[in-house]
């Protein structure tokens, strides 16, 4: 005679909740063998244990409940092999995506650790040769206020996720040199996300190799003007001509700190030895 188990007993054996078994019953995935008409208690036969094992294992592998329900209607060695091979492709794609996400998180951690060291000893102006890099950008609408910048940044993240672009978990903005010279320091015209490499997607820009001067601004974004004044003064003193707009890279921002006074922004200009007495912009 077949042995029957109460819903509580079966849930305990399989280490799942009774609510899970009730839900499986409601969606037509796993019905009890018998329901007591007097009290509505559910009972399961020993023959059903293998079926529940199959459901739970397939769920662990990553199949959806709808896929499992369709699979359980009729399966054999051929249909099972096909289903498992398809799921292997899904798993491989998930592994690839997780590896990409991990590399982005590692990159963010490395940047923050480096920036924290600068914060502890005081920010310094650095002149160095930079490698080429790519950014995925969105234009900021007028009047280029912080609100419009925030919207453009959100569009960058949303589109990069949608297009599965190899962007980093870091945002930035481009501020025209003319805005900076007019002391309109926070009026950015582009929001962007740094990328691992260039793609054929639209709105991707390559920042070339070249000599750059940079400074880490520590504090609220509204106070960034003081760092720009410091950079401009440094370039004048060291006979450096600024030949690009400003590229700002957020190192520590709303994603990683609640306190705006802890925000860290890397400001970067392309420069060359001064050839003229006035600043000019030659890199769009």
PDB file of C-alpha atoms in Angstrom:
ATOM      1  CA  UNK A   1       0.000   0.000   0.000  1.00  0.00           C
ATOM      2  CA  UNK A   2       1.320   3.410  -0.946  1.00  0.00           C
ATOM      3  CA  UNK A   3       2.369   5.661   1.922  1.00  0.00           C
ATOM      4  CA  UNK A   4       0.972   9.173   2.150  1.00  0.00           C
ATOM      5  CA  UNK A   5       2.672  12.258   3.543  1.00  0.00           C
ATOM      6  CA  UNK A   6       1.068  15.402   4.888  1.00  0.00           C
ATOM      7  CA  UNK A   7       2.071  18.689   3.341  1.00  0.00           C
ATOM      8  CA  UNK A   8       4.095  19.495   6.467  1.00  0.00           C
ATOM      9  CA  UNK A   9       5.987  16.205   6.324  1.00  0.00           C
ATOM     10  CA  UNK A  10       6.808  16.560   2.632  1.00  0.00           C
ATOM     11  CA  UNK A  11       7.908  20.167   3.098  1.00  0.00           C
ATOM     12  CA  UNK A  12      10.221  19.081   5.911  1.00  0.00           C
ATOM     13  CA  UNK A  13      11.752  16.227   3.892  1.00  0.00           C
ATOM     14  CA  UNK A  14      12.485  18.496   0.920  1.00  0.00           C
ATOM     15  CA  UNK A  15      13.473  21.526   3.014  1.00  0.00           C
ATOM     16  CA  UNK A  16      10.919  23.769   1.348  1.00  0.00           C
ATOM     17  CA  UNK A  17       7.945  25.676   2.720  1.00  0.00           C
ATOM     18  CA  UNK A  18       4.355  24.487   2.758  1.00  0.00           C
ATOM     19  CA  UNK A  19       3.480  27.691   0.884  1.00  0.00           C
ATOM     20  CA  UNK A  20       5.730  26.541  -1.973  1.00  0.00           C
ATOM     21  CA  UNK A  21       3.803  23.269  -2.301  1.00  0.00           C
ATOM     22  CA  UNK A  22       0.486  25.122  -2.138  1.00  0.00           C
ATOM     23  CA  UNK A  23       1.702  27.471  -4.893  1.00  0.00           C
ATOM     24  CA  UNK A  24       2.855  24.553  -7.059  1.00  0.00           C
ATOM     25  CA  UNK A  25      -0.618  23.064  -6.690  1.00  0.00           C
ATOM     26  CA  UNK A  26      -2.329  26.327  -7.680  1.00  0.00           C
ATOM     27  CA  UNK A  27      -0.287  26.764 -10.864  1.00  0.00           C
ATOM     28  CA  UNK A  28      -0.822  23.146 -11.927  1.00  0.00           C
ATOM     29  CA  UNK A  29       2.783  22.071 -11.497  1.00  0.00           C
ATOM     30  CA  UNK A  30       2.534  19.595  -8.628  1.00  0.00           C
ATOM     31  CA  UNK A  31      -0.828  18.437  -7.296  1.00  0.00           C
ATOM     32  CA  UNK A  32      -1.351  16.428  -4.101  1.00  0.00           C
ATOM     33  CA  UNK A  33      -2.397  12.824  -4.602  1.00  0.00           C
ATOM     34  CA  UNK A  34      -5.332  13.298  -2.260  1.00  0.00           C
ATOM     35  CA  UNK A  35      -7.195  16.210  -0.671  1.00  0.00           C
ATOM     36  CA  UNK A  36      -9.375  15.466   2.343  1.00  0.00           C
ATOM     37  CA  UNK A  37     -12.829  16.834   1.435  1.00  0.00           C
ATOM     38  CA  UNK A  38     -13.657  17.343   5.088  1.00  0.00           C
ATOM     39  CA  UNK A  39     -10.823  19.718   5.958  1.00  0.00           C
ATOM     40  CA  UNK A  40      -8.955  20.428   2.722  1.00  0.00           C
ATOM     41  CA  UNK A  41      -5.704  18.880   3.962  1.00  0.00           C
ATOM     42  CA  UNK A  42      -3.302  17.892   1.211  1.00  0.00           C
ATOM     43  CA  UNK A  43      -1.587  14.480   1.123  1.00  0.00           C
ATOM     44  CA  UNK A  44       1.160  13.253  -1.181  1.00  0.00           C
ATOM     45  CA  UNK A  45       2.059   9.695  -2.148  1.00  0.00           C
ATOM     46  CA  UNK A  46       5.532   8.198  -1.998  1.00  0.00           C
ATOM     47  CA  UNK A  47       5.386   7.809  -5.788  1.00  0.00           C
ATOM     48  CA  UNK A  48       5.339  11.602  -6.096  1.00  0.00           C
ATOM     49  CA  UNK A  49       8.661  12.105  -4.321  1.00  0.00           C
ATOM     50  CA  UNK A  50      10.690  11.556  -7.512  1.00  0.00           C
ATOM     51  CA  UNK A  51       8.553  14.071  -9.388  1.00  0.00           C
ATOM     52  CA  UNK A  52       9.125  16.698  -6.732  1.00  0.00           C
ATOM     53  CA  UNK A  53      12.858  15.964  -6.815  1.00  0.00           C
ATOM     54  CA  UNK A  54      12.823  16.527 -10.569  1.00  0.00           C
ATOM     55  CA  UNK A  55      11.017  19.849 -10.190  1.00  0.00           C
ATOM     56  CA  UNK A  56      13.383  21.128  -7.512  1.00  0.00           C
ATOM     57  CA  UNK A  57      16.510  20.033  -9.397  1.00  0.00           C
ATOM     58  CA  UNK A  58      15.328  21.688 -12.628  1.00  0.00           C
ATOM     59  CA  UNK A  59      14.532  24.840 -10.694  1.00  0.00           C
ATOM     60  CA  UNK A  60      18.061  24.777  -9.244  1.00  0.00           C
ATOM     61  CA  UNK A  61      19.504  24.392 -12.741  1.00  0.00           C
ATOM     62  CA  UNK A  62      17.664  27.535 -13.733  1.00  0.00           C
ATOM     63  CA  UNK A  63      14.536  26.459 -15.562  1.00  0.00           C
ATOM     64  CA  UNK A  64      11.458  28.627 -15.035  1.00  0.00           C
ATOM     65  CA  UNK A  65       8.364  27.121 -13.446  1.00  0.00           C
ATOM     66  CA  UNK A  66       6.519  27.394 -16.772  1.00  0.00           C
ATOM     67  CA  UNK A  67       9.347  25.537 -18.512  1.00  0.00           C
ATOM     68  CA  UNK A  68       9.322  22.848 -15.817  1.00  0.00           C
ATOM     69  CA  UNK A  69       5.550  22.428 -16.038  1.00  0.00           C
ATOM     70  CA  UNK A  70       5.730  21.957 -19.807  1.00  0.00           C
ATOM     71  CA  UNK A  71       8.689  19.596 -19.447  1.00  0.00           C
ATOM     72  CA  UNK A  72       6.945  17.447 -16.827  1.00  0.00           C
ATOM     73  CA  UNK A  73       3.978  16.715 -19.075  1.00  0.00           C
ATOM     74  CA  UNK A  74       6.018  14.213 -21.085  1.00  0.00           C
ATOM     75  CA  UNK A  75       9.759  13.700 -21.043  1.00  0.00           C
ATOM     76  CA  UNK A  76      12.230  11.059 -22.069  1.00  0.00           C
ATOM     77  CA  UNK A  77      15.960  10.818 -22.665  1.00  0.00           C
ATOM     78  CA  UNK A  78      15.788  12.756 -25.956  1.00  0.00           C
ATOM     79  CA  UNK A  79      13.667  15.653 -24.713  1.00  0.00           C
ATOM     80  CA  UNK A  80      15.686  15.809 -21.488  1.00  0.00           C
ATOM     81  CA  UNK A  81      18.991  15.974 -23.361  1.00  0.00           C
ATOM     82  CA  UNK A  82      17.718  18.769 -25.607  1.00  0.00           C
ATOM     83  CA  UNK A  83      16.402  20.728 -22.624  1.00  0.00           C
ATOM     84  CA  UNK A  84      19.644  20.381 -20.676  1.00  0.00           C
ATOM     85  CA  UNK A  85      21.803  21.393 -23.667  1.00  0.00           C
ATOM     86  CA  UNK A  86      19.699  24.528 -24.161  1.00  0.00           C
ATOM     87  CA  UNK A  87      20.067  25.346 -20.490  1.00  0.00           C
ATOM     88  CA  UNK A  88      23.835  24.963 -20.764  1.00  0.00           C
ATOM     89  CA  UNK A  89      23.823  27.816 -23.273  1.00  0.00           C
ATOM     90  CA  UNK A  90      21.797  29.926 -20.852  1.00  0.00           C
ATOM     91  CA  UNK A  91      24.211  29.123 -18.012  1.00  0.00           C
ATOM     92  CA  UNK A  92      27.257  29.957 -20.163  1.00  0.00           C
ATOM     93  CA  UNK A  93      25.730  33.341 -21.021  1.00  0.00           C
ATOM     94  CA  UNK A  94      25.029  33.990 -17.351  1.00  0.00           C
ATOM     95  CA  UNK A  95      28.618  33.115 -16.437  1.00  0.00           C
ATOM     96  CA  UNK A  96      29.940  35.486 -19.111  1.00  0.00           C
ATOM     97  CA  UNK A  97      27.705  38.290 -17.841  1.00  0.00           C
ATOM     98  CA  UNK A  98      28.722  37.659 -14.231  1.00  0.00           C
ATOM     99  CA  UNK A  99      32.401  37.711 -15.197  1.00  0.00           C
ATOM    100  CA  UNK A 100      31.873  41.066 -16.903  1.00  0.00           C
ATOM    101  CA  UNK A 101      30.008  42.411 -13.852  1.00  0.00           C
ATOM    102  CA  UNK A 102      32.793  41.172 -11.590  1.00  0.00           C
ATOM    103  CA  UNK A 103      35.452  42.946 -13.643  1.00  0.00           C
ATOM    104  CA  UNK A 104      33.428  46.175 -13.424  1.00  0.00           C
ATOM    105  CA  UNK A 105      33.150  45.887  -9.642  1.00  0.00           C
ATOM    106  CA  UNK A 106      36.891  45.163  -9.357  1.00  0.00           C
ATOM    107  CA  UNK A 107      37.621  48.245 -11.469  1.00  0.00           C
ATOM    108  CA  UNK A 108      35.413  50.407  -9.255  1.00  0.00           C
ATOM    109  CA  UNK A 109      37.073  49.097  -6.082  1.00  0.00           C
ATOM    110  CA  UNK A 110      40.566  49.778  -7.458  1.00  0.00           C
ATOM    111  CA  UNK A 111      39.631  53.337  -8.389  1.00  0.00           C
ATOM    112  CA  UNK A 112      38.097  54.011  -4.981  1.00  0.00           C
ATOM    113  CA  UNK A 113      41.113  52.579  -3.135  1.00  0.00           C
ATOM    114  CA  UNK A 114      43.453  54.774  -5.147  1.00  0.00           C
ATOM    115  CA  UNK A 115      41.246  57.835  -4.653  1.00  0.00           C
ATOM    116  CA  UNK A 116      41.060  57.222  -0.904  1.00  0.00           C
ATOM    117  CA  UNK A 117      44.868  57.327  -0.727  1.00  0.00           C
ATOM    118  CA  UNK A 118      44.867  60.694  -2.479  1.00  0.00           C
ATOM    119  CA  UNK A 119      42.165  61.902  -0.111  1.00  0.00           C
ATOM    120  CA  UNK A 120      44.212  60.948   2.932  1.00  0.00           C
ATOM    121  CA  UNK A 121      47.364  62.779   1.829  1.00  0.00           C
ATOM    122  CA  UNK A 122      45.662  65.611  -0.031  1.00  0.00           C
ATOM    123  CA  UNK A 123      44.778  65.912  -3.694  1.00  0.00           C
ATOM    124  CA  UNK A 124      47.625  66.710  -6.092  1.00  0.00           C
ATOM    125  CA  UNK A 125      47.695  67.824  -9.705  1.00  0.00           C
ATOM    126  CA  UNK A 126      49.125  65.131 -11.956  1.00  0.00           C
ATOM    127  CA  UNK A 127      50.513  65.489 -15.473  1.00  0.00           C
ATOM    128  CA  UNK A 128      50.819  62.225 -17.374  1.00  0.00           C
ATOM    129  CA  UNK A 129      50.363  60.501 -20.722  1.00  0.00           C
ATOM    130  CA  UNK A 130      47.061  58.632 -20.890  1.00  0.00           C
ATOM    131  CA  UNK A 131      46.014  55.671 -22.994  1.00  0.00           C
ATOM    132  CA  UNK A 132      43.085  55.808 -25.404  1.00  0.00           C
ATOM    133  CA  UNK A 133      39.710  55.047 -23.879  1.00  0.00           C
ATOM    134  CA  UNK A 134      36.085  54.951 -24.957  1.00  0.00           C
ATOM    135  CA  UNK A 135      32.946  56.500 -23.551  1.00  0.00           C
ATOM    136  CA  UNK A 136      29.250  55.925 -24.240  1.00  0.00           C
ATOM    137  CA  UNK A 137      27.525  59.301 -24.061  1.00  0.00           C
ATOM    138  CA  UNK A 138      24.202  61.099 -24.091  1.00  0.00           C
ATOM    139  CA  UNK A 139      23.729  64.787 -24.724  1.00  0.00           C
ATOM    140  CA  UNK A 140      22.554  66.944 -21.828  1.00  0.00           C
ATOM    141  CA  UNK A 141      19.631  69.197 -22.607  1.00  0.00           C
ATOM    142  CA  UNK A 142      19.697  72.920 -21.923  1.00  0.00           C
ATOM    143  CA  UNK A 143      20.039  74.712 -19.560  1.00  0.00           C
ATOM    144  CA  UNK A 144      22.619  72.061 -18.537  1.00  0.00           C
ATOM    145  CA  UNK A 145      21.560  72.089 -14.888  1.00  0.00           C
ATOM    146  CA  UNK A 146      22.250  69.238 -12.472  1.00  0.00           C
ATOM    147  CA  UNK A 147      18.734  67.937 -13.137  1.00  0.00           C
ATOM    148  CA  UNK A 148      19.320  67.600 -16.887  1.00  0.00           C
ATOM    149  CA  UNK A 149      22.733  66.029 -16.211  1.00  0.00           C
ATOM    150  CA  UNK A 150      21.145  63.452 -13.919  1.00  0.00           C
ATOM    151  CA  UNK A 151      18.519  62.542 -16.543  1.00  0.00           C
ATOM    152  CA  UNK A 152      21.180  62.130 -19.242  1.00  0.00           C
ATOM    153  CA  UNK A 153      23.218  59.911 -16.913  1.00  0.00           C
ATOM    154  CA  UNK A 154      20.196  57.710 -16.204  1.00  0.00           C
ATOM    155  CA  UNK A 155      19.639  57.367 -19.957  1.00  0.00           C
ATOM    156  CA  UNK A 156      23.259  56.255 -20.354  1.00  0.00           C
ATOM    157  CA  UNK A 157      22.857  53.495 -17.788  1.00  0.00           C
ATOM    158  CA  UNK A 158      19.474  52.363 -19.133  1.00  0.00           C
ATOM    159  CA  UNK A 159      20.626  52.210 -22.765  1.00  0.00           C
ATOM    160  CA  UNK A 160      23.934  50.543 -21.917  1.00  0.00           C
ATOM    161  CA  UNK A 161      22.099  47.812 -19.994  1.00  0.00           C
ATOM    162  CA  UNK A 162      19.585  47.429 -22.810  1.00  0.00           C
ATOM    163  CA  UNK A 163      22.304  47.188 -25.486  1.00  0.00           C
ATOM    164  CA  UNK A 164      24.579  45.110 -23.221  1.00  0.00           C
ATOM    165  CA  UNK A 165      27.483  47.458 -23.794  1.00  0.00           C
ATOM    166  CA  UNK A 166      30.779  46.804 -21.955  1.00  0.00           C
ATOM    167  CA  UNK A 167      30.465  49.938 -19.814  1.00  0.00           C
ATOM    168  CA  UNK A 168      31.888  50.352 -16.340  1.00  0.00           C
ATOM    169  CA  UNK A 169      29.782  51.114 -13.270  1.00  0.00           C
ATOM    170  CA  UNK A 170      31.024  54.685 -13.366  1.00  0.00           C
ATOM    171  CA  UNK A 171      29.568  57.878 -14.737  1.00  0.00           C
ATOM    172  CA  UNK A 172      31.103  61.106 -15.923  1.00  0.00           C
ATOM    173  CA  UNK A 173      30.397  64.348 -17.738  1.00  0.00           C
ATOM    174  CA  UNK A 174      32.054  66.577 -20.300  1.00  0.00           C
ATOM    175  CA  UNK A 175      32.118  70.300 -19.566  1.00  0.00           C
ATOM    176  CA  UNK A 176      33.063  72.586 -22.505  1.00  0.00           C
ATOM    177  CA  UNK A 177      36.207  74.621 -21.922  1.00  0.00           C
ATOM    178  CA  UNK A 178      34.318  77.790 -22.765  1.00  0.00           C
ATOM    179  CA  UNK A 179      31.904  77.094 -19.891  1.00  0.00           C
ATOM    180  CA  UNK A 180      34.824  76.685 -17.502  1.00  0.00           C
ATOM    181  CA  UNK A 181      36.492  79.905 -18.648  1.00  0.00           C
ATOM    182  CA  UNK A 182      33.150  81.609 -18.056  1.00  0.00           C
ATOM    183  CA  UNK A 183      33.022  80.006 -14.582  1.00  0.00           C
ATOM    184  CA  UNK A 184      30.010  77.891 -15.512  1.00  0.00           C
ATOM    185  CA  UNK A 185      31.740  74.903 -13.943  1.00  0.00           C
ATOM    186  CA  UNK A 186      28.733  72.597 -13.487  1.00  0.00           C
ATOM    187  CA  UNK A 187      27.133  73.112 -16.915  1.00  0.00           C
ATOM    188  CA  UNK A 188      28.050  69.832 -18.637  1.00  0.00           C
ATOM    189  CA  UNK A 189      26.852  69.176 -22.188  1.00  0.00           C
ATOM    190  CA  UNK A 190      27.527  65.418 -22.253  1.00  0.00           C
ATOM    191  CA  UNK A 191      26.996  62.656 -19.697  1.00  0.00           C
ATOM    192  CA  UNK A 192      28.916  59.449 -20.275  1.00  0.00           C
ATOM    193  CA  UNK A 193      29.939  56.009 -19.050  1.00  0.00           C
ATOM    194  CA  UNK A 194      33.514  54.776 -19.587  1.00  0.00           C
ATOM    195  CA  UNK A 195      33.707  51.607 -21.692  1.00  0.00           C
ATOM    196  CA  UNK A 196      36.085  48.675 -21.816  1.00  0.00           C
ATOM    197  CA  UNK A 197      36.397  48.927 -25.603  1.00  0.00           C
ATOM    198  CA  UNK A 198      34.829  50.593 -28.593  1.00  0.00           C
ATOM    199  CA  UNK A 199      31.822  49.117 -30.391  1.00  0.00           C
ATOM    200  CA  UNK A 200      29.804  49.856 -33.496  1.00  0.00           C
ATOM    201  CA  UNK A 201      27.035  51.294 -31.316  1.00  0.00           C
ATOM    202  CA  UNK A 202      26.074  54.915 -31.823  1.00  0.00           C
ATOM    203  CA  UNK A 203      27.029  57.556 -29.247  1.00  0.00           C
ATOM    204  CA  UNK A 204      30.435  55.999 -28.619  1.00  0.00           C
ATOM    205  CA  UNK A 205      33.404  58.372 -28.535  1.00  0.00           C
ATOM    206  CA  UNK A 206      37.114  57.575 -28.432  1.00  0.00           C
ATOM    207  CA  UNK A 207      39.293  59.685 -26.180  1.00  0.00           C
ATOM    208  CA  UNK A 208      42.771  59.593 -27.748  1.00  0.00           C
ATOM    209  CA  UNK A 209      46.140  58.965 -26.211  1.00  0.00           C
ATOM    210  CA  UNK A 210      47.819  62.149 -25.137  1.00  0.00           C
ATOM    211  CA  UNK A 211      49.308  64.265 -22.413  1.00  0.00           C
ATOM    212  CA  UNK A 212      46.806  65.156 -19.727  1.00  0.00           C
ATOM    213  CA  UNK A 213      46.628  67.123 -16.531  1.00  0.00           C
ATOM    214  CA  UNK A 214      44.250  65.920 -13.825  1.00  0.00           C
ATOM    215  CA  UNK A 215      43.104  66.621 -10.299  1.00  0.00           C
ATOM    216  CA  UNK A 216      40.838  64.827  -7.840  1.00  0.00           C
ATOM    217  CA  UNK A 217      38.117  67.131  -6.553  1.00  0.00           C
ATOM    218  CA  UNK A 218      36.901  66.107  -3.103  1.00  0.00           C
ATOM    219  CA  UNK A 219      33.555  67.492  -1.977  1.00  0.00           C
ATOM    220  CA  UNK A 220      30.155  68.401  -3.371  1.00  0.00           C
ATOM    221  CA  UNK A 221      29.771  68.880  -7.080  1.00  0.00           C
ATOM    222  CA  UNK A 222      28.600  72.454  -6.551  1.00  0.00           C
ATOM    223  CA  UNK A 223      32.029  73.242  -5.048  1.00  0.00           C
ATOM    224  CA  UNK A 224      34.001  71.907  -8.015  1.00  0.00           C
ATOM    225  CA  UNK A 225      34.857  75.432  -9.172  1.00  0.00           C
ATOM    226  CA  UNK A 226      37.703  75.718  -6.682  1.00  0.00           C
ATOM    227  CA  UNK A 227      39.416  72.692  -8.247  1.00  0.00           C
ATOM    228  CA  UNK A 228      39.008  74.137 -11.734  1.00  0.00           C
ATOM    229  CA  UNK A 229      40.585  77.395 -10.590  1.00  0.00           C
ATOM    230  CA  UNK A 230      43.483  75.401  -9.181  1.00  0.00           C
ATOM    231  CA  UNK A 231      43.930  73.521 -12.466  1.00  0.00           C
ATOM    232  CA  UNK A 232      43.749  76.664 -14.587  1.00  0.00           C
ATOM    233  CA  UNK A 233      46.309  78.356 -12.384  1.00  0.00           C
ATOM    234  CA  UNK A 234      48.597  75.327 -12.603  1.00  0.00           C
ATOM    235  CA  UNK A 235      48.422  75.293 -16.407  1.00  0.00           C
ATOM    236  CA  UNK A 236      49.241  79.003 -16.608  1.00  0.00           C
ATOM    237  CA  UNK A 237      52.160  78.634 -14.211  1.00  0.00           C
ATOM    238  CA  UNK A 238      53.596  75.611 -16.037  1.00  0.00           C
ATOM    239  CA  UNK A 239      53.056  76.993 -19.566  1.00  0.00           C
ATOM    240  CA  UNK A 240      50.517  74.328 -20.486  1.00  0.00           C
ATOM    241  CA  UNK A 241      47.855  75.005 -23.089  1.00  0.00           C
ATOM    242  CA  UNK A 242      44.523  73.274 -22.550  1.00  0.00           C
ATOM    243  CA  UNK A 243      43.449  71.725 -25.864  1.00  0.00           C
ATOM    244  CA  UNK A 244      40.267  69.896 -24.854  1.00  0.00           C
ATOM    245  CA  UNK A 245      37.065  70.236 -22.985  1.00  0.00           C
ATOM    246  CA  UNK A 246      37.003  68.882 -19.458  1.00  0.00           C
ATOM    247  CA  UNK A 247      36.263  65.231 -18.765  1.00  0.00           C
ATOM    248  CA  UNK A 248      35.049  64.485 -15.260  1.00  0.00           C
ATOM    249  CA  UNK A 249      35.082  60.908 -13.967  1.00  0.00           C
ATOM    250  CA  UNK A 250      33.075  60.140 -10.839  1.00  0.00           C
ATOM    251  CA  UNK A 251      35.212  58.033  -8.491  1.00  0.00           C
ATOM    252  CA  UNK A 252      33.031  58.232  -5.392  1.00  0.00           C
ATOM    253  CA  UNK A 253      29.472  59.429  -5.913  1.00  0.00           C
ATOM    254  CA  UNK A 254      25.848  58.661  -5.022  1.00  0.00           C
ATOM    255  CA  UNK A 255      26.420  54.992  -5.880  1.00  0.00           C
ATOM    256  CA  UNK A 256      28.999  54.551  -3.139  1.00  0.00           C
ATOM    257  CA  UNK A 257      28.507  57.322  -0.589  1.00  0.00           C
ATOM    258  CA  UNK A 258      25.512  58.947   1.097  1.00  0.00           C
ATOM    259  CA  UNK A 259      27.525  62.001   2.156  1.00  0.00           C
ATOM    260  CA  UNK A 260      28.107  64.416  -0.740  1.00  0.00           C
ATOM    261  CA  UNK A 261      31.147  65.839   1.068  1.00  0.00           C
ATOM    262  CA  UNK A 262      32.844  62.485   0.381  1.00  0.00           C
ATOM    263  CA  UNK A 263      32.290  62.687  -3.370  1.00  0.00           C
ATOM    264  CA  UNK A 264      35.474  62.346  -5.423  1.00  0.00           C
ATOM    265  CA  UNK A 265      35.601  63.554  -9.033  1.00  0.00           C
ATOM    266  CA  UNK A 266      38.595  63.224 -11.315  1.00  0.00           C
ATOM    267  CA  UNK A 267      38.937  66.270 -13.589  1.00  0.00           C
ATOM    268  CA  UNK A 268      40.983  65.729 -16.741  1.00  0.00           C
ATOM    269  CA  UNK A 269      42.187  68.047 -19.523  1.00  0.00           C
ATOM    270  CA  UNK A 270      44.333  67.279 -22.551  1.00  0.00           C
ATOM    271  CA  UNK A 271      47.259  69.709 -22.692  1.00  0.00           C
ATOM    272  CA  UNK A 272      50.385  70.624 -24.640  1.00  0.00           C
ATOM    273  CA  UNK A 273      53.235  73.047 -24.213  1.00  0.00           C
ATOM    274  CA  UNK A 274      51.858  76.543 -24.541  1.00  0.00           C
ATOM    275  CA  UNK A 275      51.995  77.851 -28.103  1.00  0.00           C
ATOM    276  CA  UNK A 276      49.616  80.755 -27.645  1.00  0.00           C
ATOM    277  CA  UNK A 277      48.727  83.143 -24.874  1.00  0.00           C
ATOM    278  CA  UNK A 278      45.082  82.054 -24.732  1.00  0.00           C
ATOM    279  CA  UNK A 279      43.387  78.760 -24.134  1.00  0.00           C
ATOM    280  CA  UNK A 280      41.847  76.929 -27.074  1.00  0.00           C
ATOM    281  CA  UNK A 281      39.850  73.750 -27.556  1.00  0.00           C
ATOM    282  CA  UNK A 282      40.787  71.323 -30.315  1.00  0.00           C
ATOM    283  CA  UNK A 283      39.325  68.066 -28.980  1.00  0.00           C
ATOM    284  CA  UNK A 284      35.534  67.995 -29.267  1.00  0.00           C
TER     285      UNK A 284
END
